[in-house]
Coordinates of C-alpha atoms in Angstrom, one line a residue:
X1 CA 62.6 172.6 123.9
X2 CA 59.5 174.1 125.3
X3 CA 56.3 172.9 123.7
X4 CA 54.0 175.8 122.6
X5 CA 50.8 175.9 124.5
X6 CA 47.4 176.5 122.8
X7 CA 46.2 180.1 123.1
X8 CA 42.6 180.4 124.4
X9 CA 41.3 182.4 121.4
X10 CA 38.5 181.9 118.9
X11 CA 39.2 181.3 115.2
X12 CA 37.4 182.0 112.0
X13 CA 37.2 179.7 109.0
X14 CA 36.6 180.7 105.4
X15 CA 35.9 178.1 102.7
X16 CA 36.8 178.0 99.0
X17 CA 38.7 181.3 99.0
X18 CA 39.8 181.9 95.4
X19 CA 43.4 182.7 94.3
X20 CA 44.1 183.6 90.7
X21 CA 47.2 182.1 89.1
X22 CA 49.3 184.0 86.5
X23 CA 47.4 182.2 83.7
X24 CA 44.0 183.1 85.0
X25 CA 43.2 179.8 86.6
X26 CA 41.5 180.0 90.0
X27 CA 42.6 177.7 92.8
X28 CA 40.6 177.5 96.0
X29 CA 41.6 177.2 99.7
X30 CA 40.2 176.9 103.1
X31 CA 41.6 179.5 105.5
X32 CA 41.8 179.2 109.3
X33 CA 42.6 182.5 111.0
X34 CA 42.9 183.6 114.6
X35 CA 40.3 186.0 115.8
X36 CA 41.6 189.5 115.8
X37 CA 43.5 191.8 113.5
X38 CA 46.9 190.1 113.6
X39 CA 49.2 190.3 111.9
X40 CA 49.8 186.5 111.8
X41 CA 52.4 184.5 109.9
X42 CA 51.0 182.2 107.3
X43 CA 51.3 178.4 107.0
X44 CA 50.4 177.1 103.6
X45 CA 50.0 173.6 102.3
X46 CA 49.0 172.7 98.7
X47 CA 47.7 169.2 98.1
X48 CA 45.9 167.2 95.4
X49 CA 44.0 165.0 97.8
X50 CA 41.1 167.3 98.8
X51 CA 41.4 170.2 101.2
X52 CA 38.0 169.2 102.7
X53 CA 39.0 165.6 103.1
X54 CA 40.8 164.1 106.2
X55 CA 44.3 164.1 104.6
X56 CA 44.1 167.9 104.2
X57 CA 44.2 168.4 108.0
X58 CA 45.8 165.2 109.2
X59 CA 49.5 166.3 109.4
X60 CA 48.9 169.6 111.1
X61 CA 45.6 170.4 112.7
X62 CA 44.7 173.9 111.3
X63 CA 42.3 174.7 114.1
X64 CA 45.0 174.1 116.8
X65 CA 47.6 175.8 114.7
X66 CA 45.4 178.9 114.3
X67 CA 44.9 178.9 118.1
X68 CA 48.7 179.2 118.4
X69 CA 48.8 182.3 116.3
X70 CA 49.0 181.2 112.7
X71 CA 46.9 181.9 109.6
X72 CA 46.5 178.5 108.0
X73 CA 45.9 178.0 104.2
X74 CA 44.9 174.6 102.9
X75 CA 44.7 174.7 99.1
X76 CA 43.5 172.3 96.4
X77 CA 46.2 172.1 93.7
X78 CA 45.4 172.8 90.0
X79 CA 42.7 170.6 88.6
X80 CA 41.8 168.9 91.8
X81 CA 38.5 169.0 93.7
X82 CA 37.5 172.7 94.1
X83 CA 40.3 174.2 92.0
X84 CA 40.1 175.0 88.3
X85 CA 42.4 173.8 85.5
X86 CA 43.8 170.5 84.4
X87 CA 46.0 168.4 86.7
X88 CA 49.2 166.8 85.3
X89 CA 50.9 165.5 88.4
X90 CA 53.9 167.5 89.6
X91 CA 54.3 169.7 86.5
X92 CA 52.6 173.0 87.5
X93 CA 53.5 173.1 91.2
X94 CA 56.4 175.5 90.8
X95 CA 54.6 178.4 89.2
X96 CA 51.4 177.8 91.1
X97 CA 53.4 177.5 94.3
X98 CA 55.1 180.8 93.8
X99 CA 51.8 182.5 93.0
X100 CA 50.0 180.9 95.9
X101 CA 52.8 181.9 98.4
X102 CA 52.6 185.6 97.3
X103 CA 48.8 185.6 97.3
X104 CA 48.9 184.1 100.9
X105 CA 51.4 186.7 102.0
X106 CA 48.9 189.4 101.0
X107 CA 45.9 188.0 102.8
X108 CA 44.1 190.3 105.3
X109 CA 45.8 189.7 108.7
X110 CA 49.0 188.2 107.2
X111 CA 52.3 189.4 108.5
X112 CA 53.8 188.7 105.1
X113 CA 55.9 185.8 106.3
X114 CA 54.9 182.4 104.8
X115 CA 56.0 178.9 105.8
X116 CA 55.0 175.7 104.0
X117 CA 54.3 172.2 105.4
X118 CA 53.1 168.9 104.1
X119 CA 53.9 165.3 103.4
X120 CA 54.6 163.3 100.3
X121 CA 53.1 165.0 97.2
X122 CA 52.4 168.1 99.4
X123 CA 55.9 167.8 100.8
X124 CA 57.1 168.2 97.2
X125 CA 54.8 171.2 96.6
X126 CA 57.0 173.1 99.1
X127 CA 60.2 172.3 97.2
X128 CA 58.5 173.2 93.9
X129 CA 57.5 176.6 95.3
X130 CA 60.8 177.2 97.0
X131 CA 62.9 176.7 93.9
X132 CA 60.9 179.6 92.3
X133 CA 62.1 181.8 95.1
X134 CA 58.9 183.7 96.1
X135 CA 60.1 186.6 98.3
X136 CA 57.7 186.0 101.2
X137 CA 58.5 182.3 101.7
X138 CA 60.7 181.9 104.8
X139 CA 60.8 178.3 106.0
X140 CA 59.8 174.7 105.0
X141 CA 58.9 171.5 106.8
X142 CA 58.9 168.7 104.2
X143 CA 57.9 165.3 105.4
X144 CA 58.4 162.0 103.5
X145 CA 59.2 163.5 100.2
X146 CA 61.7 162.7 97.4
X147 CA 64.8 164.2 95.7
X148 CA 64.7 162.6 92.3
X149 CA 61.4 161.5 90.8
X150 CA 63.3 158.5 89.3
X151 CA 64.4 157.2 92.7
X152 CA 61.5 155.8 94.6
X153 CA 58.6 157.7 92.9
X154 CA 58.3 156.5 89.3
X155 CA 61.3 154.2 89.3
X156 CA 64.0 152.6 91.5
X157 CA 67.2 151.4 90.1
X158 CA 65.7 151.5 86.6
X159 CA 62.7 149.3 87.6
X160 CA 59.2 150.7 87.6
X161 CA 57.6 151.4 90.9
X162 CA 54.6 149.5 89.7
X163 CA 52.9 149.1 93.1
X164 CA 53.0 152.8 93.8
X165 CA 52.2 154.1 90.3
X166 CA 49.3 151.7 89.5
X167 CA 47.6 152.2 92.9
X168 CA 48.2 155.9 93.2
X169 CA 47.1 156.8 89.7
X170 CA 43.9 154.8 90.1
X171 CA 43.1 156.3 93.5
X172 CA 43.6 159.8 92.1
X173 CA 41.2 159.1 89.2
X174 CA 38.4 159.5 91.8
X175 CA 38.4 163.3 91.6
X176 CA 38.6 163.0 87.8
X177 CA 35.5 160.8 87.7
X178 CA 33.5 163.4 89.8
X179 CA 34.8 166.3 87.7
X180 CA 34.0 164.5 84.5
X181 CA 30.4 164.0 85.6
X182 CA 29.7 167.4 87.1
X183 CA 26.4 168.6 85.8
X184 CA 25.4 165.3 84.4
X185 CA 21.6 164.9 85.2
X186 CA 21.8 161.1 85.1
X187 CA 23.4 159.9 88.3
X188 CA 23.6 156.4 86.9
X189 CA 26.5 157.4 84.7
X190 CA 28.5 158.6 87.8
X191 CA 27.5 155.4 89.7
X192 CA 28.7 153.2 86.9
X193 CA 32.0 154.9 86.6
X194 CA 32.6 154.8 90.4
X195 CA 31.7 151.1 90.4
X196 CA 34.2 150.5 87.6
X197 CA 36.9 152.4 89.4
X198 CA 36.3 150.6 92.7
X199 CA 36.4 147.3 90.9
X200 CA 39.8 148.1 89.3
X201 CA 41.2 149.2 92.7
X202 CA 40.0 146.0 94.4
X203 CA 41.3 143.9 91.5
X204 CA 44.9 145.2 91.5
X205 CA 46.4 142.6 93.8
X206 CA 44.5 139.8 92.2
X207 CA 45.3 140.4 88.6
X208 CA 45.5 144.1 87.7
X209 CA 49.2 144.4 88.5
X210 CA 49.9 141.4 86.3
X211 CA 48.3 142.8 83.1
X212 CA 50.6 143.1 80.1
X213 CA 51.9 145.0 78.2
X214 CA 52.4 147.5 81.0
X215 CA 52.4 150.6 78.7
X216 CA 48.8 149.9 78.0
X217 CA 48.0 149.2 81.7
X218 CA 44.4 148.0 81.5
X219 CA 43.1 149.1 85.0
X220 CA 43.9 152.8 84.2
X221 CA 42.8 152.6 80.6
X222 CA 39.4 151.2 81.6
X223 CA 38.6 154.0 84.1
X224 CA 39.7 156.8 81.8
X225 CA 42.8 158.0 83.6
X226 CA 44.1 161.5 83.0
X227 CA 47.1 160.4 81.1
X228 CA 48.3 157.1 79.5
X229 CA 50.3 154.8 81.8
X230 CA 53.0 154.7 79.1
X231 CA 54.2 158.1 80.3
X232 CA 55.9 156.5 83.3
X233 CA 58.3 154.7 81.0
X234 CA 59.6 157.9 79.3
X235 CA 60.3 159.9 82.4
X236 CA 63.9 158.8 82.8
X237 CA 64.8 160.5 79.6
X238 CA 62.5 163.6 79.8
X239 CA 64.8 166.1 81.3
X240 CA 62.2 168.9 81.5
X241 CA 59.9 166.6 83.4
X242 CA 62.7 165.5 85.7
X243 CA 63.6 169.1 86.5
X244 CA 60.0 170.0 87.3
X245 CA 59.2 166.9 89.2
X246 CA 62.4 166.6 91.3
X247 CA 64.2 168.6 94.0
X248 CA 67.8 167.6 93.3
X249 CA 68.2 169.6 90.1
X250 CA 67.4 172.9 92.0
X251 CA 69.6 172.6 95.0
X252 CA 71.5 175.7 94.1
X253 CA 68.2 177.7 94.2
X254 CA 67.2 176.5 97.6
X255 CA 68.4 178.6 100.6
X256 CA 65.6 178.3 103.1
X257 CA 65.5 176.8 106.6
X258 CA 64.1 173.3 106.1
X259 CA 63.2 170.6 108.6
X260 CA 63.4 167.2 106.8
X261 CA 61.5 164.3 108.3
X262 CA 61.0 160.8 107.2
X263 CA 61.0 157.1 108.1
X264 CA 63.4 154.2 107.8
X265 CA 60.6 152.3 105.9
X266 CA 59.4 155.2 103.9
X267 CA 59.4 154.9 100.1
X268 CA 61.1 158.3 99.9
X269 CA 63.7 157.7 102.6
X270 CA 66.6 158.0 100.0
X271 CA 65.3 161.4 98.9
X272 CA 64.8 162.7 102.4
X273 CA 68.4 161.9 103.3
X274 CA 69.8 163.2 100.0
X275 CA 67.9 166.5 100.3
X276 CA 69.2 167.1 103.8
X277 CA 72.8 166.1 103.0
X278 CA 73.0 168.1 99.8
X279 CA 71.6 171.3 101.3
X280 CA 73.7 171.0 104.4
X281 CA 76.8 170.5 102.3
X282 CA 76.0 173.6 100.4
X283 CA 76.0 175.6 103.6
X284 CA 72.5 176.7 102.9
X285 CA 70.2 178.0 105.6
X286 CA 69.8 175.8 108.7
X287 CA 68.7 172.3 107.9
X288 CA 67.5 169.6 110.4
X289 CA 66.7 165.9 110.0
X290 CA 64.4 163.5 111.8
X291 CA 64.1 159.8 110.9
X292 CA 61.8 157.5 112.8
X293 CA 61.1 153.8 112.4
X294 CA 58.1 154.7 110.3
X295 CA 56.5 153.8 106.9
X296 CA 55.0 156.2 104.5
X297 CA 51.6 156.1 106.2
X298 CA 52.3 154.9 109.7
X299 CA 54.2 156.9 112.3
X300 CA 52.9 155.0 115.3
X301 CA 54.7 152.7 117.7
X302 CA 53.6 149.4 116.1
X303 CA 55.0 149.2 112.5
X304 CA 54.7 146.0 110.5
X305 CA 55.6 143.2 112.8
X306 CA 57.6 145.3 115.3
X307 CA 56.6 147.3 118.4
X308 CA 59.2 150.1 118.8
X309 CA 57.8 151.5 122.0
X310 CA 55.5 154.4 122.8
X311 CA 58.1 157.2 122.4
X312 CA 59.0 156.0 118.9
X313 CA 55.7 157.4 117.6
X314 CA 55.1 160.8 116.2
X315 CA 52.5 161.3 119.0
X316 CA 55.3 161.9 121.5
X317 CA 58.8 161.8 119.9
X318 CA 61.4 160.7 122.4
X319 CA 58.9 161.4 125.2
X320 CA 59.4 165.2 124.5
X321 CA 57.2 166.6 121.8
X322 CA 54.4 165.6 119.3
X323 CA 55.0 166.0 115.6
X324 CA 52.6 168.9 115.2
X325 CA 54.2 170.9 118.0
X326 CA 57.6 170.2 116.5
X327 CA 56.5 171.8 113.2
X328 CA 55.1 174.8 115.0
X329 CA 58.3 175.1 117.1
X330 CA 60.2 175.3 113.8
X331 CA 57.9 177.9 112.4
X332 CA 57.9 179.9 115.6
X333 CA 61.6 180.4 115.1
X334 CA 61.6 181.4 111.5
X335 CA 58.2 183.2 111.1
X336 CA 57.8 184.7 114.6
X337 CA 61.5 185.2 115.6
X338 CA 60.9 183.3 118.8
X339 CA 64.3 182.4 120.4
X340 CA 63.4 178.8 121.3
X341 CA 66.8 177.3 120.4
X342 CA 65.5 174.8 117.8
X343 CA 68.1 175.9 115.2
X344 CA 71.0 175.4 117.6
X345 CA 70.1 172.0 119.0
X346 CA 71.5 168.9 117.4
X347 CA 70.7 169.0 113.6
X348 CA 69.8 165.3 113.4
X349 CA 67.6 163.0 115.4
X350 CA 67.6 159.3 114.4
X351 CA 65.7 156.3 115.8
X352 CA 68.0 153.3 116.3
X353 CA 66.0 150.2 115.8
X354 CA 66.9 147.1 117.8
X355 CA 67.9 149.3 120.7
X356 CA 64.7 151.3 120.2
X357 CA 66.0 154.7 121.2
X358 CA 66.3 158.1 119.7
X359 CA 69.7 159.6 119.3
X360 CA 71.0 163.1 118.5
X361 CA 73.7 163.3 115.9
X362 CA 75.8 166.1 114.3
X363 CA 76.3 164.8 110.8
X364 CA 75.1 162.4 108.1
X365 CA 76.6 160.0 107.3
X366 CA 78.1 159.5 110.7
X367 CA 81.9 160.1 110.6
X368 CA 82.6 157.5 113.3
X369 CA 80.8 154.8 111.3
X370 CA 83.3 152.4 109.8
X371 CA 82.3 151.0 106.3
X372 CA 82.9 147.3 106.6
X373 CA 82.5 144.7 103.9
X374 CA 80.6 141.5 104.6
X375 CA 81.2 138.9 101.8
X376 CA 78.7 136.5 100.4
X377 CA 80.0 133.0 100.8
X378 CA 78.7 129.5 100.1
X379 CA 79.5 126.0 98.8
X380 CA 77.3 126.7 95.8
X381 CA 74.0 126.0 97.3
X382 CA 72.7 129.2 99.1
X383 CA 69.2 128.7 97.8
X384 CA 66.5 129.3 100.5
X385 CA 66.8 129.0 104.3
X386 CA 68.0 125.4 103.9
X387 CA 71.0 126.4 101.9
X388 CA 74.6 126.8 102.8
X389 CA 75.0 130.5 102.3
X390 CA 77.1 132.5 104.9
X391 CA 78.0 136.1 105.4
X392 CA 81.5 136.8 106.5
X393 CA 84.1 139.6 107.0
X394 CA 86.6 137.2 105.5
X395 CA 87.1 137.6 101.8
X396 CA 86.4 134.6 99.6
X397 CA 89.0 132.5 97.8
X398 CA 88.1 129.9 95.2
X399 CA 84.5 128.8 95.8
X400 CA 81.6 127.9 93.5
X401 CA 78.9 130.3 92.4
X402 CA 75.2 130.1 93.4
X403 CA 72.5 129.7 90.8
X404 CA 68.7 130.1 90.7
X405 CA 66.0 130.4 88.1
X406 CA 64.1 133.6 88.0
X407 CA 60.6 133.0 86.4
X408 CA 58.7 136.3 86.0
X409 CA 55.5 134.2 85.8
X410 CA 56.1 133.3 89.4
X411 CA 57.9 136.3 90.9
X412 CA 59.0 136.6 94.5
X413 CA 56.1 138.4 96.2
X414 CA 56.5 141.7 98.0
X415 CA 56.6 141.2 101.8
X416 CA 57.0 144.4 103.8
X417 CA 59.5 147.1 103.1
X418 CA 59.3 150.8 102.1
X419 CA 56.0 150.5 100.3
X420 CA 53.3 152.8 99.0
X421 CA 51.1 150.3 97.2
X422 CA 47.7 148.5 97.5
X423 CA 46.7 148.2 101.1
X424 CA 46.6 144.4 100.9
X425 CA 50.4 144.5 101.0
X426 CA 51.8 145.3 104.5
X427 CA 54.6 147.9 104.7
X428 CA 57.5 148.0 107.1
X429 CA 59.3 145.3 109.0
X430 CA 57.9 141.9 108.3
X431 CA 59.1 138.4 108.8
X432 CA 60.8 137.3 105.6
X433 CA 60.8 133.6 106.1
X434 CA 57.9 132.9 103.8
X435 CA 59.9 134.3 100.8
X436 CA 63.2 133.0 102.1
X437 CA 61.9 129.5 101.8
X438 CA 61.8 129.8 98.0
X439 CA 64.6 128.3 95.9
X440 CA 64.9 131.5 93.9
X441 CA 66.0 133.5 97.0
X442 CA 69.6 133.2 98.0
X443 CA 70.2 133.5 101.8
X444 CA 73.5 134.5 103.3
X445 CA 73.8 134.8 107.1
X446 CA 76.5 135.4 109.7
X447 CA 76.7 133.0 112.7
X448 CA 75.0 134.3 115.8
X449 CA 76.7 137.5 116.9
X450 CA 78.8 137.4 120.0
X451 CA 78.3 141.1 120.8
X452 CA 75.9 143.8 119.8
X453 CA 76.6 145.3 116.3
X454 CA 75.3 148.7 115.3
X455 CA 74.7 149.5 111.6
X456 CA 73.8 153.1 111.0
X457 CA 74.3 154.8 107.6
X458 CA 74.1 154.2 103.8
X459 CA 74.0 150.6 102.7
X460 CA 75.2 149.3 99.4
X461 CA 75.7 145.8 97.8
X462 CA 78.3 145.0 95.2
X463 CA 77.0 142.0 93.3
X464 CA 78.9 140.0 90.7
X465 CA 76.4 138.3 88.6
X466 CA 75.7 136.7 85.2
X467 CA 72.4 135.9 83.6
X468 CA 71.1 133.9 80.6
X469 CA 69.0 136.9 79.7
X470 CA 69.8 140.1 77.8
X471 CA 68.2 142.1 80.6
X472 CA 67.1 141.2 84.1
X473 CA 66.9 142.5 87.7
X474 CA 68.7 141.9 90.9
X475 CA 67.3 142.6 94.3
X476 CA 69.3 142.8 97.6
X477 CA 67.8 143.0 101.1
X478 CA 69.4 143.4 104.6
X479 CA 67.7 141.4 107.3
X480 CA 68.0 141.2 111.1
X481 CA 67.5 137.5 112.2
X482 CA 66.3 137.0 115.7
X483 CA 67.2 134.0 117.9
X484 CA 63.8 132.5 117.4
X485 CA 64.2 132.6 113.6
X486 CA 62.2 135.7 112.8
X487 CA 63.9 137.5 109.8
X488 CA 63.0 141.2 109.9
X489 CA 63.8 143.2 106.8
X490 CA 65.6 146.5 107.3
X491 CA 66.2 147.9 103.8
X492 CA 66.4 146.8 100.2
X493 CA 67.1 147.9 96.7
X494 CA 66.8 146.8 93.1
X495 CA 68.9 147.3 89.9
X496 CA 67.8 146.7 86.4
X497 CA 70.7 145.4 84.4
X498 CA 70.4 147.7 81.5
X499 CA 70.8 150.7 83.9
X500 CA 73.9 149.3 85.6
X501 CA 75.8 152.4 84.6
X502 CA 73.2 154.7 86.2
X503 CA 69.8 156.0 85.3
X504 CA 71.3 158.9 83.3
X505 CA 73.6 156.6 81.2
X506 CA 72.3 155.2 77.9
X507 CA 70.5 151.9 78.3
X508 CA 72.7 148.9 77.5
X509 CA 71.6 145.3 77.4
X510 CA 73.9 142.7 78.8
X511 CA 75.7 139.8 77.1
X512 CA 74.1 136.6 78.3
X513 CA 76.5 134.4 80.4
X514 CA 79.0 137.3 81.0
X515 CA 79.7 138.4 84.6
X516 CA 79.0 142.0 85.4
X517 CA 79.5 144.1 88.6
X518 CA 76.3 145.6 89.9
X519 CA 76.1 148.3 92.5
X520 CA 72.7 148.1 94.3
X521 CA 71.7 151.1 96.5
X522 CA 69.8 150.0 99.6
X523 CA 69.5 153.6 100.8
X524 CA 70.2 153.5 104.6
X525 CA 69.1 152.2 108.0
X526 CA 69.9 152.4 111.7
X527 CA 69.7 149.1 113.6
X528 CA 71.3 147.5 116.5
X529 CA 71.8 143.8 115.8
X530 CA 71.7 142.3 119.3
X531 CA 74.1 139.6 120.5
X532 CA 72.6 136.3 119.5
X533 CA 71.1 137.8 116.3
X534 CA 72.4 137.2 112.9
X535 CA 73.0 139.6 110.0
X536 CA 71.5 138.4 106.7
X537 CA 71.5 139.4 103.1
X538 CA 68.9 138.0 100.7
X539 CA 69.6 138.1 96.9
X540 CA 66.8 137.5 94.3
X541 CA 65.4 139.0 91.1
X542 CA 62.0 140.3 92.0
X543 CA 59.7 141.8 94.6
X544 CA 56.3 141.9 92.9
X545 CA 54.2 144.0 92.7
X546 CA 56.3 146.7 94.3
X547 CA 58.5 146.6 91.3
X548 CA 57.5 145.5 87.8
X549 CA 58.7 142.1 86.7
X550 CA 61.6 142.1 84.3
X551 CA 60.4 139.8 81.4
X552 CA 64.1 138.8 80.7
X553 CA 63.6 139.5 77.0
X554 CA 65.4 142.8 76.6
X555 CA 62.2 144.3 75.1
X556 CA 61.8 148.1 75.5
X557 CA 60.5 149.1 78.9
X558 CA 56.8 148.3 79.3
X559 CA 56.4 146.6 76.0
X560 CA 55.7 143.0 75.1
X561 CA 53.8 140.2 76.8
X562 CA 56.4 137.4 76.5
X563 CA 57.9 136.3 79.8
X564 CA 61.1 134.1 79.8
X565 CA 62.8 132.3 82.7
X566 CA 66.4 133.4 83.3
X567 CA 69.1 131.4 85.0
X568 CA 71.0 133.7 87.4
X569 CA 74.5 133.1 88.5
X570 CA 75.9 134.9 91.6
X571 CA 79.6 134.8 91.9
X572 CA 81.6 135.2 95.1
X573 CA 85.2 134.3 94.7
X574 CA 88.5 136.2 95.0
X575 CA 88.0 137.6 91.5
X576 CA 84.4 138.4 92.0
X577 CA 84.0 139.4 95.7
X578 CA 80.2 140.0 96.0
X579 CA 79.6 141.9 99.3
X580 CA 77.5 144.3 101.3
X581 CA 79.1 147.4 102.8
X582 CA 77.8 148.0 106.3
X583 CA 78.6 151.2 108.3
X584 CA 79.5 149.8 111.7
X585 CA 79.3 152.1 114.7
X586 CA 81.5 151.3 117.7
X587 CA 79.6 150.9 120.9
X588 CA 80.8 152.4 124.1

């Protein structure tokens, strides 16, 4: 692919340009336009994080994009910063997105063709607009965004994404504080509110995340958040909210070229893969997929504890193209009709960790990947790194179960992974040995591998387990163990027992002492386990504060302050073959 070169032309910038929505609310945008009459195709992004703040221009430099012949529109969403109205996260982005696309298409100098770009929340604003089918919207480039709001955004496996929700809602109260004090002649009031908010943010990892009951989440209540925290516990049954805040329910309405991009350690990885697969299977307009070894906020070469090499980074993907130029190459094809071949190249580009190379693929999941069960085995004492847990392709016979005590007053701490929580918790690949030394973590490892083993594709754990509690959680994690002992996490997942039949099924408490089969979705990964490494699975019942602690009482979600220790029994015998299913890819 040829990288577009900057055009040596001047640009003009207009600030706070108003757009009137259908209900009369005015939203404001900054517009970057090439000098001259045009016409120019439009690239629109709509975000709640401030069009004048760094995040508004970080993903795609509007100055450089304008120099390459685009009219760039960066808009504050409803109720945020310079835009009017009241902000309820995710709810109004469909109608506002439609109106904003059509307004942008009619701007002076516009060619009438509009593309949308953005990451995370403003990756979702693209989907929200697209499902309304504005006639002038022609292409999308969603980066690190979700499919179902209940899978990685507000919840995961029925557990609350506490780390994300608590931190994100607090951070986004900043704009609320400024708006609430606009026009107040006494600056001390604003100063006091800002100090209170900063104190709550700084206090999250030291106590704020632990406050109970969660429905009355104190940190948000004390700063005057836009809405009560209790709302997050009703989302899984609010079908109108799910439809507005998710992509998946609208797949049949989406028929636009879309370039999906994400990271193996991104909190919305599952949604990125699901969106791509679903729209590809529908035979919709051309879809492409890019997955790097990245977290939600880090697309550099050094992620967590791992250095994946210079060409792993978005700055020069595979030594070929930077991320901004890749976006513009996509839009050149669909908004300018430039025959650059991007739509006919391999539809998928994946980074294979361990080997640390990019690879082009034709489908997801890979048809040549062989789903292979690896069974949990032990002599009944798999607790911690010092235990006797093993991981084997040989199915178990009669062997004793493993047991551990899960105490929500002393949960297993979050250490790396697909995080979007307080910055004191590092995201991405991190050595798991500090948590694997705990007796409430079961550790199952293969012997050192004799040859390289590649795992690329969806990962799932089937866990046979019993608990002394009427409700509890189970967490599973896939780990790459290096010859020097480093245990690098690859992917993980959680399942709340009452949601064992699925998030859409009625909640059902469990019978204490009875064994149930749990299907834990670990999303996916791509990793080459080198010869001499070991494949490991960790089983436990918490990763706090990423996910909220299950109190083991069976109380309604978010209610109660009582915490009870549960005895967890993990079975792995011929009648209860607990296992992880790994998609093995044969090596040439």
